[in-house]
Each structure stands twice: as structure tokens, then as C-alpha cells.
PDB file of C-alpha atoms in Angstrom:
ATOM      1  CA  UNK A   1     -12.190  -0.351  14.267  1.00  0.00           C
ATOM      2  CA  UNK A   2      -9.445   1.332  12.250  1.00  0.00           C
ATOM      3  CA  UNK A   3     -10.223   3.739   9.406  1.00  0.00           C
ATOM      4  CA  UNK A   4      -7.753   4.412   6.596  1.00  0.00           C
ATOM      5  CA  UNK A   5      -7.015   7.476   4.442  1.00  0.00           C
ATOM      6  CA  UNK A   6      -4.505   7.332   1.580  1.00  0.00           C
ATOM      7  CA  UNK A   7      -2.643  10.264   0.051  1.00  0.00           C
ATOM      8  CA  UNK A   8       0.337  10.976  -2.166  1.00  0.00           C
ATOM      9  CA  UNK A   9      -0.942   9.879  -5.535  1.00  0.00           C
ATOM     10  CA  UNK A  10      -0.598  11.976  -8.651  1.00  0.00           C
ATOM     11  CA  UNK A  11       0.772  12.234 -12.166  1.00  0.00           C
ATOM     12  CA  UNK A  12       4.425  11.426 -12.732  1.00  0.00           C
ATOM     13  CA  UNK A  13       6.612  10.679 -15.722  1.00  0.00           C
ATOM     14  CA  UNK A  14       8.044   7.239 -16.275  1.00  0.00           C
ATOM     15  CA  UNK A  15      11.157   6.767 -14.195  1.00  0.00           C
ATOM     16  CA  UNK A  16       9.912   9.104 -11.502  1.00  0.00           C
ATOM     17  CA  UNK A  17       9.003   8.479  -7.882  1.00  0.00           C
ATOM     18  CA  UNK A  18       6.047   8.903  -5.569  1.00  0.00           C
ATOM     19  CA  UNK A  19       5.483   8.115  -1.921  1.00  0.00           C
ATOM     20  CA  UNK A  20       2.043   7.043  -0.835  1.00  0.00           C
ATOM     21  CA  UNK A  21       0.908   7.387   2.755  1.00  0.00           C
ATOM     22  CA  UNK A  22      -1.948   5.689   4.535  1.00  0.00           C
ATOM     23  CA  UNK A  23      -2.950   7.161   7.870  1.00  0.00           C
ATOM     24  CA  UNK A  24      -5.030   5.090  10.220  1.00  0.00           C
ATOM     25  CA  UNK A  25      -7.395   6.464  12.816  1.00  0.00           C
ATOM     26  CA  UNK A  26      -8.195   4.506  15.901  1.00  0.00           C
ATOM     27  CA  UNK A  27      -6.015   3.087  18.598  1.00  0.00           C
ATOM     28  CA  UNK A  28      -5.363  -0.367  17.145  1.00  0.00           C
ATOM     29  CA  UNK A  29      -3.155   0.369  14.126  1.00  0.00           C
ATOM     30  CA  UNK A  30      -0.207  -1.590  15.501  1.00  0.00           C
ATOM     31  CA  UNK A  31      -2.467  -4.625  15.891  1.00  0.00           C
ATOM     32  CA  UNK A  32      -2.878  -4.950  12.129  1.00  0.00           C
ATOM     33  CA  UNK A  33      -0.680  -6.188   9.345  1.00  0.00           C
ATOM     34  CA  UNK A  34      -1.110  -3.808   6.421  1.00  0.00           C
ATOM     35  CA  UNK A  35      -1.087  -4.079   2.672  1.00  0.00           C
ATOM     36  CA  UNK A  36      -0.992  -1.942  -0.437  1.00  0.00           C
ATOM     37  CA  UNK A  37      -3.088  -3.025  -3.380  1.00  0.00           C
ATOM     38  CA  UNK A  38      -3.836  -1.544  -6.772  1.00  0.00           C
ATOM     39  CA  UNK A  39      -6.533  -1.751  -9.372  1.00  0.00           C
ATOM     40  CA  UNK A  40      -5.942  -0.680 -12.938  1.00  0.00           C
ATOM     41  CA  UNK A  41      -8.844   0.223 -15.182  1.00  0.00           C
ATOM     42  CA  UNK A  42     -10.619  -2.901 -16.352  1.00  0.00           C
ATOM     43  CA  UNK A  43      -8.549  -5.200 -14.155  1.00  0.00           C
ATOM     44  CA  UNK A  44      -8.980  -6.886 -10.803  1.00  0.00           C
ATOM     45  CA  UNK A  45      -7.461  -5.537  -7.630  1.00  0.00           C
ATOM     46  CA  UNK A  46      -4.034  -7.038  -6.974  1.00  0.00           C
ATOM     47  CA  UNK A  47      -1.624  -7.131  -4.074  1.00  0.00           C
ATOM     48  CA  UNK A  48       1.406  -4.866  -4.365  1.00  0.00           C
ATOM     49  CA  UNK A  49       3.083  -5.299  -0.991  1.00  0.00           C
ATOM     50  CA  UNK A  50       2.314  -6.149   2.603  1.00  0.00           C
ATOM     51  CA  UNK A  51       3.975  -5.755   5.967  1.00  0.00           C
ATOM     52  CA  UNK A  52       3.428  -7.358   9.353  1.00  0.00           C
ATOM     53  CA  UNK A  53       2.572  -5.453  12.495  1.00  0.00           C
ATOM     54  CA  UNK A  54       6.135  -4.631  13.514  1.00  0.00           C
ATOM     55  CA  UNK A  55       7.527  -4.006  10.051  1.00  0.00           C
ATOM     56  CA  UNK A  56      10.004  -6.832  10.215  1.00  0.00           C
ATOM     57  CA  UNK A  57       8.429  -8.946   7.516  1.00  0.00           C
ATOM     58  CA  UNK A  58       7.512  -7.674   4.075  1.00  0.00           C
ATOM     59  CA  UNK A  59       6.350  -9.073   0.763  1.00  0.00           C
ATOM     60  CA  UNK A  60       6.368  -7.638  -2.746  1.00  0.00           C
ATOM     61  CA  UNK A  61       4.730  -8.769  -5.932  1.00  0.00           C
ATOM     62  CA  UNK A  62       7.150  -9.661  -8.689  1.00  0.00           C
ATOM     63  CA  UNK A  63       6.041  -6.684 -10.739  1.00  0.00           C
ATOM     64  CA  UNK A  64       7.250  -4.162  -8.140  1.00  0.00           C
ATOM     65  CA  UNK A  65      10.066  -5.990  -6.391  1.00  0.00           C
ATOM     66  CA  UNK A  66      13.224  -3.892  -6.332  1.00  0.00           C
ATOM     67  CA  UNK A  67      11.343  -0.692  -7.165  1.00  0.00           C
ATOM     68  CA  UNK A  68       8.783  -0.272  -4.352  1.00  0.00           C
ATOM     69  CA  UNK A  69       9.332  -0.260  -0.597  1.00  0.00           C
ATOM     70  CA  UNK A  70       6.658  -0.685   2.044  1.00  0.00           C
ATOM     71  CA  UNK A  71       7.268   0.592   5.553  1.00  0.00           C
ATOM     72  CA  UNK A  72       5.295   1.643   8.595  1.00  0.00           C
ATOM     73  CA  UNK A  73       5.586   3.982  11.545  1.00  0.00           C
ATOM     74  CA  UNK A  74       3.332   2.739  14.303  1.00  0.00           C
ATOM     75  CA  UNK A  75       3.933   5.885  16.359  1.00  0.00           C
ATOM     76  CA  UNK A  76       2.382   7.877  13.500  1.00  0.00           C
ATOM     77  CA  UNK A  77      -0.278   5.293  12.618  1.00  0.00           C
ATOM     78  CA  UNK A  78       1.023   5.390   9.063  1.00  0.00           C
ATOM     79  CA  UNK A  79       2.055   2.906   6.409  1.00  0.00           C
ATOM     80  CA  UNK A  80       4.033   4.078   3.392  1.00  0.00           C
ATOM     81  CA  UNK A  81       4.705   2.884  -0.118  1.00  0.00           C
ATOM     82  CA  UNK A  82       7.794   4.387  -1.708  1.00  0.00           C
ATOM     83  CA  UNK A  83       7.566   3.883  -5.455  1.00  0.00           C
ATOM     84  CA  UNK A  84      10.670   4.407  -7.575  1.00  0.00           C
ATOM     85  CA  UNK A  85      11.410   3.830 -11.257  1.00  0.00           C
ATOM     86  CA  UNK A  86       7.727   4.067 -12.039  1.00  0.00           C
ATOM     87  CA  UNK A  87       6.421   2.598 -15.256  1.00  0.00           C
ATOM     88  CA  UNK A  88       3.235   3.326 -17.216  1.00  0.00           C
ATOM     89  CA  UNK A  89       1.952  -0.116 -16.209  1.00  0.00           C
ATOM     90  CA  UNK A  90       2.002   1.035 -12.570  1.00  0.00           C
ATOM     91  CA  UNK A  91      -0.913   3.332 -13.375  1.00  0.00           C
ATOM     92  CA  UNK A  92      -3.798   2.369 -11.100  1.00  0.00           C
ATOM     93  CA  UNK A  93      -5.819   3.344  -8.081  1.00  0.00           C
ATOM     94  CA  UNK A  94      -3.794   2.352  -5.033  1.00  0.00           C
ATOM     95  CA  UNK A  95      -5.511   1.197  -1.863  1.00  0.00           C
ATOM     96  CA  UNK A  96      -4.216   0.409   1.564  1.00  0.00           C
ATOM     97  CA  UNK A  97      -5.891  -2.272   3.581  1.00  0.00           C
ATOM     98  CA  UNK A  98      -5.734  -3.632   7.098  1.00  0.00           C
ATOM     99  CA  UNK A  99      -5.574  -7.353   7.783  1.00  0.00           C
ATOM    100  CA  UNK A 100      -7.605  -8.605  10.743  1.00  0.00           C
ATOM    101  CA  UNK A 101      -4.558  -9.342  12.915  1.00  0.00           C
ATOM    102  CA  UNK A 102      -0.864  -8.698  13.401  1.00  0.00           C
ATOM    103  CA  UNK A 103       0.235 -11.117  10.692  1.00  0.00           C
ATOM    104  CA  UNK A 104      -0.773 -11.318   7.072  1.00  0.00           C
ATOM    105  CA  UNK A 105      -3.630 -13.782   7.184  1.00  0.00           C
ATOM    106  CA  UNK A 106      -7.241 -13.788   6.187  1.00  0.00           C
ATOM    107  CA  UNK A 107      -9.001 -11.210   4.108  1.00  0.00           C
ATOM    108  CA  UNK A 108      -8.586  -7.454   4.303  1.00  0.00           C
ATOM    109  CA  UNK A 109     -11.389  -6.160   6.483  1.00  0.00           C
ATOM    110  CA  UNK A 110     -10.787  -2.410   6.287  1.00  0.00           C
ATOM    111  CA  UNK A 111     -10.031  -0.503   3.061  1.00  0.00           C
ATOM    112  CA  UNK A 112      -9.039   3.059   2.368  1.00  0.00           C
ATOM    113  CA  UNK A 113     -10.744   5.107  -0.332  1.00  0.00           C
ATOM    114  CA  UNK A 114      -7.845   4.839  -2.780  1.00  0.00           C
ATOM    115  CA  UNK A 115      -5.465   7.295  -4.423  1.00  0.00           C
ATOM    116  CA  UNK A 116      -4.861   7.572  -8.165  1.00  0.00           C
ATOM    117  CA  UNK A 117      -1.366   7.075  -9.538  1.00  0.00           C
ATOM    118  CA  UNK A 118      -0.819   7.895 -13.203  1.00  0.00           C
ATOM    119  CA  UNK A 119       2.515   7.313 -14.891  1.00  0.00           C
ATOM    120  CA  UNK A 120       3.010   8.912 -18.285  1.00  0.00           C
ATOM    121  CA  UNK A 121       5.384   7.522 -20.867  1.00  0.00           C
TER     122      UNK A 121
END
């Protein structure tokens, strides 16, 4: 079973950038498609981006397309979310999650603890 720990959140001004990292423990990281999600206060958790096991296929929500980039380094058991041109509406707790298999299918079955991102106007 993989375990996930996010880092890289913080407070940034609008227009700034942050890079989130999610490090996985366990030996099966490359067997999982991965996703980044976020949950703003009072709202439901939503998908931000996801990536298949090899990194060759990615998806972005319309709200972040062109500003965020998801990537992974299987040798380092890490998935990243580069966030540029941040907006106040990007403020949320960001979570990484592991899909059950190598492609994006089914429900997330392992979640990280989350990292807070706050964008000031």
C-alpha cells in the first residue's frame, strides 16, 4: 500500500507561483495513476489534474488549464503540481491521491493529508 505526503503549500500573492510535491512511500508508486485535488472552504473536493503511471497522459480542469502543470518522477516516487499565475480563487487545501491502477479509473483509494495554499489579492 502506498502512503502519500504533500508539501510546498503556503501563502503567495496573486500572480505568483508555487510547486507542490507529493512523495509516496512504498514500492508500488509507478503502478498508480495520480491526481491532485483541492477543497476550498465550504466547497466539495474537486479534481485539479491527473496523470497516468508513465506521465504520458495528463488532464486538467478548465479552471487551471494553461496555468498548472502536473508531472511525476517515478525514480523519486514523487508527483508535482507546478502552479503559475495563481489567483485568489485557487485558495484551498490541495490533496494528492493515488488511483487503484496505472490508468485513471475508479475512485482514489489513498489520500495524502493535504497542504494549504492561500493566494492573496
